[in-house]
Amino acid sequence: MALLINDECTACDACRPVCPNEAISAASPIYLIDPFKCTECVGAEDEPQCQLVCPVADCVVPNPDFTETREQLLEKYRARQS
Ligand code: SF4
């Protein structure tokens, strides 16, 4: 499942640089996660880095439109590396 940034976002830019998949962009007025790039950090990190660094509670949440298994997320990550 990809994550999404909801409208609690303050556009602080903490998340964008830590994403291993370059999935986060500085859209206006809030930041945006590309669900086709986000792997929930599977393949690269033990936990979602954007959630770790986000200073706003419950701002980065699961994207209900992109439910994927861990295996699918890993495949997505590997495909992006090749
Ligand atoms: Fe990037 Fe990981 Fe956040 Fe997805 S969960 S947007 S891969 S930092």
PDB file of N, CA and C and ligand atoms in Angstrom:
ATOM      1  N   MET A   1       0.843  -1.191   0.000  1.00  0.00           N
ATOM      2  CA  MET A   1       0.000   0.000   0.000  1.00  0.00           C
ATOM      3  C   MET A   1       0.879   1.243   0.000  1.00  0.00           C
ATOM      4  N   ALA A   2       0.654   2.102  -0.929  1.00  0.00           N
ATOM      5  CA  ALA A   2       1.363   3.376  -0.900  1.00  0.00           C
ATOM      6  C   ALA A   2       0.810   4.236   0.240  1.00  0.00           C
ATOM      7  N   LEU A   3       1.572   5.223   0.618  1.00  0.00           N
ATOM      8  CA  LEU A   3       1.089   6.176   1.615  1.00  0.00           C
ATOM      9  C   LEU A   3       0.650   7.448   0.911  1.00  0.00           C
ATOM     10  N   LEU A   4      -0.128   8.246   1.605  1.00  0.00           N
ATOM     11  CA  LEU A   4      -0.486   9.560   1.078  1.00  0.00           C
ATOM     12  C   LEU A   4      -0.350  10.608   2.171  1.00  0.00           C
ATOM     13  N   ILE A   5      -0.153  11.827   1.732  1.00  0.00           N
ATOM     14  CA  ILE A   5      -0.040  12.958   2.646  1.00  0.00           C
ATOM     15  C   ILE A   5      -1.375  13.684   2.633  1.00  0.00           C
ATOM     16  N   ASN A   6      -1.976  13.831   3.807  1.00  0.00           N
ATOM     17  CA  ASN A   6      -3.295  14.464   3.831  1.00  0.00           C
ATOM     18  C   ASN A   6      -3.194  15.973   4.090  1.00  0.00           C
ATOM     19  N   ASP A   7      -4.327  16.611   4.210  1.00  0.00           N
ATOM     20  CA  ASP A   7      -4.325  18.077   4.269  1.00  0.00           C
ATOM     21  C   ASP A   7      -3.883  18.650   5.613  1.00  0.00           C
ATOM     22  N   GLU A   8      -3.387  17.773   6.499  1.00  0.00           N
ATOM     23  CA  GLU A   8      -2.735  18.275   7.720  1.00  0.00           C
ATOM     24  C   GLU A   8      -1.328  18.787   7.402  1.00  0.00           C
ATOM     25  N   CYS A   9      -0.853  18.481   6.210  1.00  0.00           N
ATOM     26  CA  CYS A   9       0.516  18.838   5.809  1.00  0.00           C
ATOM     27  C   CYS A   9       0.760  20.339   5.913  1.00  0.00           C
ATOM     28  N   THR A  10       1.940  20.681   6.452  1.00  0.00           N
ATOM     29  CA  THR A  10       2.318  22.098   6.566  1.00  0.00           C
ATOM     30  C   THR A  10       3.400  22.458   5.552  1.00  0.00           C
ATOM     31  N   ALA A  11       3.706  21.530   4.646  1.00  0.00           N
ATOM     32  CA  ALA A  11       4.716  21.749   3.607  1.00  0.00           C
ATOM     33  C   ALA A  11       6.073  22.150   4.204  1.00  0.00           C
ATOM     34  N   CYS A  12       6.462  21.436   5.269  1.00  0.00           N
ATOM     35  CA  CYS A  12       7.713  21.772   5.966  1.00  0.00           C
ATOM     36  C   CYS A  12       8.943  21.253   5.237  1.00  0.00           C
ATOM     37  N   ASP A  13       8.746  20.316   4.311  1.00  0.00           N
ATOM     38  CA  ASP A  13       9.826  19.731   3.501  1.00  0.00           C
ATOM     39  C   ASP A  13      10.696  18.726   4.254  1.00  0.00           C
ATOM     40  N   ALA A  14      10.237  18.249   5.403  1.00  0.00           N
ATOM     41  CA  ALA A  14      11.029  17.244   6.131  1.00  0.00           C
ATOM     42  C   ALA A  14      11.034  15.909   5.395  1.00  0.00           C
ATOM     43  N   CYS A  15       9.938  15.563   4.753  1.00  0.00           N
ATOM     44  CA  CYS A  15       9.799  14.225   4.179  1.00  0.00           C
ATOM     45  C   CYS A  15      10.484  14.048   2.832  1.00  0.00           C
ATOM     46  N   ARG A  16      10.414  15.035   1.996  1.00  0.00           N
ATOM     47  CA  ARG A  16      10.855  14.881   0.598  1.00  0.00           C
ATOM     48  C   ARG A  16      12.282  14.341   0.485  1.00  0.00           C
ATOM     49  N   PRO A  17      13.260  14.901   1.212  1.00  0.00           N
ATOM     50  CA  PRO A  17      14.643  14.420   1.037  1.00  0.00           C
ATOM     51  C   PRO A  17      14.904  13.013   1.565  1.00  0.00           C
ATOM     52  N   VAL A  18      14.064  12.509   2.461  1.00  0.00           N
ATOM     53  CA  VAL A  18      14.361  11.196   3.056  1.00  0.00           C
ATOM     54  C   VAL A  18      13.740  10.040   2.290  1.00  0.00           C
ATOM     55  N   CYS A  19      12.932  10.319   1.293  1.00  0.00           N
ATOM     56  CA  CYS A  19      12.266   9.237   0.551  1.00  0.00           C
ATOM     57  C   CYS A  19      13.274   8.515  -0.344  1.00  0.00           C
ATOM     58  N   PRO A  20      13.435   7.196  -0.165  1.00  0.00           N
ATOM     59  CA  PRO A  20      14.404   6.449  -0.980  1.00  0.00           C
ATOM     60  C   PRO A  20      13.946   6.264  -2.424  1.00  0.00           C
ATOM     61  N   ASN A  21      12.677   6.544  -2.692  1.00  0.00           N
ATOM     62  CA  ASN A  21      12.136   6.347  -4.038  1.00  0.00           C
ATOM     63  C   ASN A  21      11.853   7.652  -4.770  1.00  0.00           C
ATOM     64  N   GLU A  22      12.238   8.757  -4.187  1.00  0.00           N
ATOM     65  CA  GLU A  22      11.955  10.074  -4.786  1.00  0.00           C
ATOM     66  C   GLU A  22      10.482  10.166  -5.177  1.00  0.00           C
ATOM     67  N   ALA A  23       9.638   9.703  -4.265  1.00  0.00           N
ATOM     68  CA  ALA A  23       8.196   9.649  -4.541  1.00  0.00           C
ATOM     69  C   ALA A  23       7.459  10.902  -4.082  1.00  0.00           C
ATOM     70  N   ILE A  24       8.149  11.761  -3.329  1.00  0.00           N
ATOM     71  CA  ILE A  24       7.473  12.917  -2.733  1.00  0.00           C
ATOM     72  C   ILE A  24       7.843  14.188  -3.486  1.00  0.00           C
ATOM     73  N   SER A  25       6.814  14.945  -3.834  1.00  0.00           N
ATOM     74  CA  SER A  25       7.077  16.214  -4.504  1.00  0.00           C
ATOM     75  C   SER A  25       6.385  17.355  -3.761  1.00  0.00           C
ATOM     76  N   ALA A  26       6.931  18.533  -3.976  1.00  0.00           N
ATOM     77  CA  ALA A  26       6.420  19.717  -3.293  1.00  0.00           C
ATOM     78  C   ALA A  26       5.284  20.327  -4.099  1.00  0.00           C
ATOM     79  N   ALA A  27       4.127  19.693  -4.018  1.00  0.00           N
ATOM     80  CA  ALA A  27       2.964  20.245  -4.704  1.00  0.00           C
ATOM     81  C   ALA A  27       2.370  21.357  -3.843  1.00  0.00           C
ATOM     82  N   SER A  28       1.426  22.066  -4.403  1.00  0.00           N
ATOM     83  CA  SER A  28       0.827  23.177  -3.668  1.00  0.00           C
ATOM     84  C   SER A  28      -0.679  22.935  -3.508  1.00  0.00           C
ATOM     85  N   PRO A  29      -1.232  23.100  -2.318  1.00  0.00           N
ATOM     86  CA  PRO A  29      -0.605  23.657  -1.125  1.00  0.00           C
ATOM     87  C   PRO A  29       0.058  22.603  -0.246  1.00  0.00           C
ATOM     88  N   ILE A  30      -0.159  21.305  -0.540  1.00  0.00           N
ATOM     89  CA  ILE A  30       0.454  20.282   0.310  1.00  0.00           C
ATOM     90  C   ILE A  30       1.344  19.386  -0.542  1.00  0.00           C
ATOM     91  N   TYR A  31       2.224  18.639   0.136  1.00  0.00           N
ATOM     92  CA  TYR A  31       3.123  17.736  -0.563  1.00  0.00           C
ATOM     93  C   TYR A  31       2.357  16.508  -1.058  1.00  0.00           C
ATOM     94  N   LEU A  32       2.965  15.864  -2.042  1.00  0.00           N
ATOM     95  CA  LEU A  32       2.267  14.794  -2.732  1.00  0.00           C
ATOM     96  C   LEU A  32       3.165  13.557  -2.808  1.00  0.00           C
ATOM     97  N   ILE A  33       2.578  12.380  -2.564  1.00  0.00           N
ATOM     98  CA  ILE A  33       3.305  11.115  -2.746  1.00  0.00           C
ATOM     99  C   ILE A  33       2.795  10.448  -4.014  1.00  0.00           C
ATOM    100  N   ASP A  34       3.712  10.107  -4.907  1.00  0.00           N
ATOM    101  CA  ASP A  34       3.343   9.386  -6.128  1.00  0.00           C
ATOM    102  C   ASP A  34       3.137   7.914  -5.757  1.00  0.00           C
ATOM    103  N   PRO A  35       1.896   7.428  -5.824  1.00  0.00           N
ATOM    104  CA  PRO A  35       1.627   6.051  -5.388  1.00  0.00           C
ATOM    105  C   PRO A  35       2.288   5.002  -6.275  1.00  0.00           C
ATOM    106  N   PHE A  36       2.683   5.396  -7.466  1.00  0.00           N
ATOM    107  CA  PHE A  36       3.360   4.437  -8.344  1.00  0.00           C
ATOM    108  C   PHE A  36       4.850   4.333  -8.010  1.00  0.00           C
ATOM    109  N   LYS A  37       5.349   5.228  -7.189  1.00  0.00           N
ATOM    110  CA  LYS A  37       6.745   5.165  -6.755  1.00  0.00           C
ATOM    111  C   LYS A  37       6.882   4.718  -5.300  1.00  0.00           C
ATOM    112  N   CYS A  38       5.916   5.064  -4.461  1.00  0.00           N
ATOM    113  CA  CYS A  38       6.003   4.750  -3.026  1.00  0.00           C
ATOM    114  C   CYS A  38       5.908   3.252  -2.792  1.00  0.00           C
ATOM    115  N   THR A  39       6.854   2.716  -2.030  1.00  0.00           N
ATOM    116  CA  THR A  39       6.818   1.301  -1.645  1.00  0.00           C
ATOM    117  C   THR A  39       6.636   1.149  -0.141  1.00  0.00           C
ATOM    118  N   GLU A  40       6.190   2.207   0.522  1.00  0.00           N
ATOM    119  CA  GLU A  40       6.147   2.242   1.997  1.00  0.00           C
ATOM    120  C   GLU A  40       7.544   1.987   2.547  1.00  0.00           C
ATOM    121  N   CYS A  41       8.540   2.284   1.725  1.00  0.00           N
ATOM    122  CA  CYS A  41       9.950   2.079   2.050  1.00  0.00           C
ATOM    123  C   CYS A  41      10.356   0.609   2.079  1.00  0.00           C
ATOM    124  N   VAL A  42       9.454  -0.288   1.719  1.00  0.00           N
ATOM    125  CA  VAL A  42       9.818  -1.706   1.618  1.00  0.00           C
ATOM    126  C   VAL A  42      10.937  -1.835   0.581  1.00  0.00           C
ATOM    127  N   GLY A  43      11.958  -2.584   0.947  1.00  0.00           N
ATOM    128  CA  GLY A  43      13.111  -2.772   0.069  1.00  0.00           C
ATOM    129  C   GLY A  43      14.273  -1.875   0.447  1.00  0.00           C
ATOM    130  N   ALA A  44      13.972  -0.739   1.049  1.00  0.00           N
ATOM    131  CA  ALA A  44      15.032   0.224   1.343  1.00  0.00           C
ATOM    132  C   ALA A  44      15.230   0.469   2.840  1.00  0.00           C
ATOM    133  N   GLU A  45      14.143   0.475   3.585  1.00  0.00           N
ATOM    134  CA  GLU A  45      14.204   0.824   5.008  1.00  0.00           C
ATOM    135  C   GLU A  45      13.269  -0.084   5.799  1.00  0.00           C
ATOM    136  N   ASP A  46      13.429  -0.076   7.120  1.00  0.00           N
ATOM    137  CA  ASP A  46      12.571  -0.912   7.961  1.00  0.00           C
ATOM    138  C   ASP A  46      11.193  -0.312   8.169  1.00  0.00           C
ATOM    139  N   GLU A  47      11.066   0.989   8.035  1.00  0.00           N
ATOM    140  CA  GLU A  47       9.762   1.629   8.221  1.00  0.00           C
ATOM    141  C   GLU A  47       9.680   2.887   7.370  1.00  0.00           C
ATOM    142  N   PRO A  48       8.478   3.353   7.089  1.00  0.00           N
ATOM    143  CA  PRO A  48       8.317   4.515   6.228  1.00  0.00           C
ATOM    144  C   PRO A  48       9.044   5.749   6.791  1.00  0.00           C
ATOM    145  N   GLN A  49      10.014   6.198   6.025  1.00  0.00           N
ATOM    146  CA  GLN A  49      10.855   7.303   6.488  1.00  0.00           C
ATOM    147  C   GLN A  49      10.081   8.620   6.583  1.00  0.00           C
ATOM    148  N   CYS A  50       9.144   8.831   5.669  1.00  0.00           N
ATOM    149  CA  CYS A  50       8.386  10.096   5.706  1.00  0.00           C
ATOM    150  C   CYS A  50       7.530  10.174   6.969  1.00  0.00           C
ATOM    151  N   GLN A  51       6.973   9.033   7.387  1.00  0.00           N
ATOM    152  CA  GLN A  51       6.183   9.032   8.626  1.00  0.00           C
ATOM    153  C   GLN A  51       7.080   9.313   9.824  1.00  0.00           C
ATOM    154  N   LEU A  52       8.303   8.790   9.779  1.00  0.00           N
ATOM    155  CA  LEU A  52       9.230   8.978  10.895  1.00  0.00           C
ATOM    156  C   LEU A  52       9.589  10.444  11.105  1.00  0.00           C
ATOM    157  N   VAL A  53       9.822  11.152  10.002  1.00  0.00           N
ATOM    158  CA  VAL A  53      10.317  12.531  10.134  1.00  0.00           C
ATOM    159  C   VAL A  53       9.197  13.573  10.149  1.00  0.00           C
ATOM    160  N   CYS A  54       7.996  13.178   9.781  1.00  0.00           N
ATOM    161  CA  CYS A  54       6.900  14.161   9.730  1.00  0.00           C
ATOM    162  C   CYS A  54       6.566  14.653  11.142  1.00  0.00           C
ATOM    163  N   PRO A  55       6.570  15.975  11.355  1.00  0.00           N
ATOM    164  CA  PRO A  55       6.290  16.513  12.681  1.00  0.00           C
ATOM    165  C   PRO A  55       4.793  16.596  13.008  1.00  0.00           C
ATOM    166  N   VAL A  56       3.959  16.313  12.025  1.00  0.00           N
ATOM    167  CA  VAL A  56       2.508  16.429  12.236  1.00  0.00           C
ATOM    168  C   VAL A  56       1.914  15.031  12.426  1.00  0.00           C
ATOM    169  N   ALA A  57       1.179  14.836  13.500  1.00  0.00           N
ATOM    170  CA  ALA A  57       0.587  13.524  13.767  1.00  0.00           C
ATOM    171  C   ALA A  57      -0.459  13.183  12.716  1.00  0.00           C
ATOM    172  N   ASP A  58      -0.431  11.943  12.262  1.00  0.00           N
ATOM    173  CA  ASP A  58      -1.443  11.423  11.334  1.00  0.00           C
ATOM    174  C   ASP A  58      -1.548  12.195  10.023  1.00  0.00           C
ATOM    175  N   CYS A  59      -0.423  12.720   9.557  1.00  0.00           N
ATOM    176  CA  CYS A  59      -0.410  13.450   8.294  1.00  0.00           C
ATOM    177  C   CYS A  59      -0.105  12.512   7.131  1.00  0.00           C
ATOM    178  N   VAL A  60       0.742  11.506   7.381  1.00  0.00           N
ATOM    179  CA  VAL A  60       1.098  10.537   6.339  1.00  0.00           C
ATOM    180  C   VAL A  60       0.382   9.227   6.671  1.00  0.00           C
ATOM    181  N   VAL A  61      -0.530   8.855   5.814  1.00  0.00           N
ATOM    182  CA  VAL A  61      -1.433   7.739   6.114  1.00  0.00           C
ATOM    183  C   VAL A  61      -1.514   6.785   4.916  1.00  0.00           C
ATOM    184  N   PRO A  62      -2.019   5.577   5.126  1.00  0.00           N
ATOM    185  CA  PRO A  62      -2.170   4.656   3.996  1.00  0.00           C
ATOM    186  C   PRO A  62      -3.101   5.220   2.926  1.00  0.00           C
ATOM    187  N   ASN A  63      -2.739   4.956   1.667  1.00  0.00           N
ATOM    188  CA  ASN A  63      -3.573   5.380   0.545  1.00  0.00           C
ATOM    189  C   ASN A  63      -4.557   4.251   0.240  1.00  0.00           C
ATOM    190  N   PRO A  64      -5.836   4.456   0.518  1.00  0.00           N
ATOM    191  CA  PRO A  64      -6.804   3.352   0.373  1.00  0.00           C
ATOM    192  C   PRO A  64      -6.991   2.897  -1.067  1.00  0.00           C
ATOM    193  N   ASP A  65      -6.562   3.693  -2.017  1.00  0.00           N
ATOM    194  CA  ASP A  65      -6.716   3.328  -3.431  1.00  0.00           C
ATOM    195  C   ASP A  65      -5.567   2.460  -3.932  1.00  0.00           C
ATOM    196  N   PHE A  66      -4.545   2.266  -3.092  1.00  0.00           N
ATOM    197  CA  PHE A  66      -3.373   1.498  -3.515  1.00  0.00           C
ATOM    198  C   PHE A  66      -3.029   0.452  -2.466  1.00  0.00           C
ATOM    199  N   THR A  67      -3.831  -0.593  -2.381  1.00  0.00           N
ATOM    200  CA  THR A  67      -3.547  -1.670  -1.446  1.00  0.00           C
ATOM    201  C   THR A  67      -2.656  -2.694  -2.144  1.00  0.00           C
ATOM    202  N   GLU A  68      -1.484  -2.917  -1.584  1.00  0.00           N
ATOM    203  CA  GLU A  68      -0.515  -3.848  -2.154  1.00  0.00           C
ATOM    204  C   GLU A  68       0.075  -4.686  -1.027  1.00  0.00           C
ATOM    205  N   THR A  69       0.438  -5.920  -1.366  1.00  0.00           N
ATOM    206  CA  THR A  69       1.090  -6.778  -0.386  1.00  0.00           C
ATOM    207  C   THR A  69       2.558  -6.357  -0.254  1.00  0.00           C
ATOM    208  N   ARG A  70       3.200  -6.872   0.768  1.00  0.00           N
ATOM    209  CA  ARG A  70       4.626  -6.598   0.955  1.00  0.00           C
ATOM    210  C   ARG A  70       5.431  -7.095  -0.262  1.00  0.00           C
ATOM    211  N   GLU A  71       5.022  -8.242  -0.791  1.00  0.00           N
ATOM    212  CA  GLU A  71       5.719  -8.784  -1.966  1.00  0.00           C
ATOM    213  C   GLU A  71       5.560  -7.848  -3.160  1.00  0.00           C
ATOM    214  N   GLN A  72       4.375  -7.327  -3.364  1.00  0.00           N
ATOM    215  CA  GLN A  72       4.143  -6.398  -4.478  1.00  0.00           C
ATOM    216  C   GLN A  72       4.957  -5.110  -4.294  1.00  0.00           C
ATOM    217  N   LEU A  73       5.040  -4.650  -3.052  1.00  0.00           N
ATOM    218  CA  LEU A  73       5.823  -3.436  -2.790  1.00  0.00           C
ATOM    219  C   LEU A  73       7.305  -3.691  -3.074  1.00  0.00           C
ATOM    220  N   LEU A  74       7.773  -4.883  -2.694  1.00  0.00           N
ATOM    221  CA  LEU A  74       9.168  -5.230  -2.947  1.00  0.00           C
ATOM    222  C   LEU A  74       9.436  -5.322  -4.450  1.00  0.00           C
ATOM    223  N   GLU A  75       8.499  -5.906  -5.179  1.00  0.00           N
ATOM    224  CA  GLU A  75       8.619  -5.964  -6.644  1.00  0.00           C
ATOM    225  C   GLU A  75       8.677  -4.560  -7.234  1.00  0.00           C
ATOM    226  N   LYS A  76       7.834  -3.681  -6.727  1.00  0.00           N
ATOM    227  CA  LYS A  76       7.815  -2.299  -7.213  1.00  0.00           C
ATOM    228  C   LYS A  76       9.165  -1.638  -6.948  1.00  0.00           C
ATOM    229  N   TYR A  77       9.696  -1.880  -5.760  1.00  0.00           N
ATOM    230  CA  TYR A  77      10.994  -1.295  -5.414  1.00  0.00           C
ATOM    231  C   TYR A  77      12.087  -1.814  -6.339  1.00  0.00           C
ATOM    232  N   ARG A  78      12.090  -3.124  -6.557  1.00  0.00           N
ATOM    233  CA  ARG A  78      13.145  -3.731  -7.402  1.00  0.00           C
ATOM    234  C   ARG A  78      13.018  -3.227  -8.842  1.00  0.00           C
ATOM    235  N   ALA A  79      11.816  -3.093  -9.325  1.00  0.00           N
ATOM    236  CA  ALA A  79      11.602  -2.615 -10.696  1.00  0.00           C
ATOM    237  C   ALA A  79      12.147  -1.203 -10.846  1.00  0.00           C
ATOM    238  N   ARG A  80      12.030  -0.412  -9.771  1.00  0.00           N
ATOM    239  CA  ARG A  80      12.521   0.971  -9.838  1.00  0.00           C
ATOM    240  C   ARG A  80      14.052   1.030  -9.796  1.00  0.00           C
ATOM    241  N   GLN A  81      14.679  -0.032  -9.279  1.00  0.00           N
ATOM    242  CA  GLN A  81      16.146  -0.037  -9.196  1.00  0.00           C
ATOM    243  C   GLN A  81      16.781  -0.482 -10.511  1.00  0.00           C
ATOM    244  N   SER A  82      16.017  -1.213 -11.340  1.00  0.00           N
ATOM    245  CA  SER A  82      16.620  -1.769 -12.554  1.00  0.00           C
ATOM    246  C   SER A  82      16.514  -0.804 -13.738  1.00  0.00           C
TER     247      SER A  82
HETATM  248 FE1  SF4 B   1       8.857   7.556   0.127  1.00  0.00          FE
HETATM  249 FE2  SF4 B   1       8.914   5.654   1.970  1.00  0.00          FE
HETATM  250 FE3  SF4 B   1       7.292   7.764   2.283  1.00  0.00          FE
HETATM  251 FE4  SF4 B   1       6.748   5.973   0.402  1.00  0.00          FE
HETATM  252  S1  SF4 B   1       6.758   5.595   2.619  1.00  0.00           S
HETATM  253  S2  SF4 B   1       6.720   8.204   0.168  1.00  0.00           S
HETATM  254  S3  SF4 B   1       8.788   5.301  -0.258  1.00  0.00           S
HETATM  255  S4  SF4 B   1       9.533   7.785   2.285  1.00  0.00           S
END
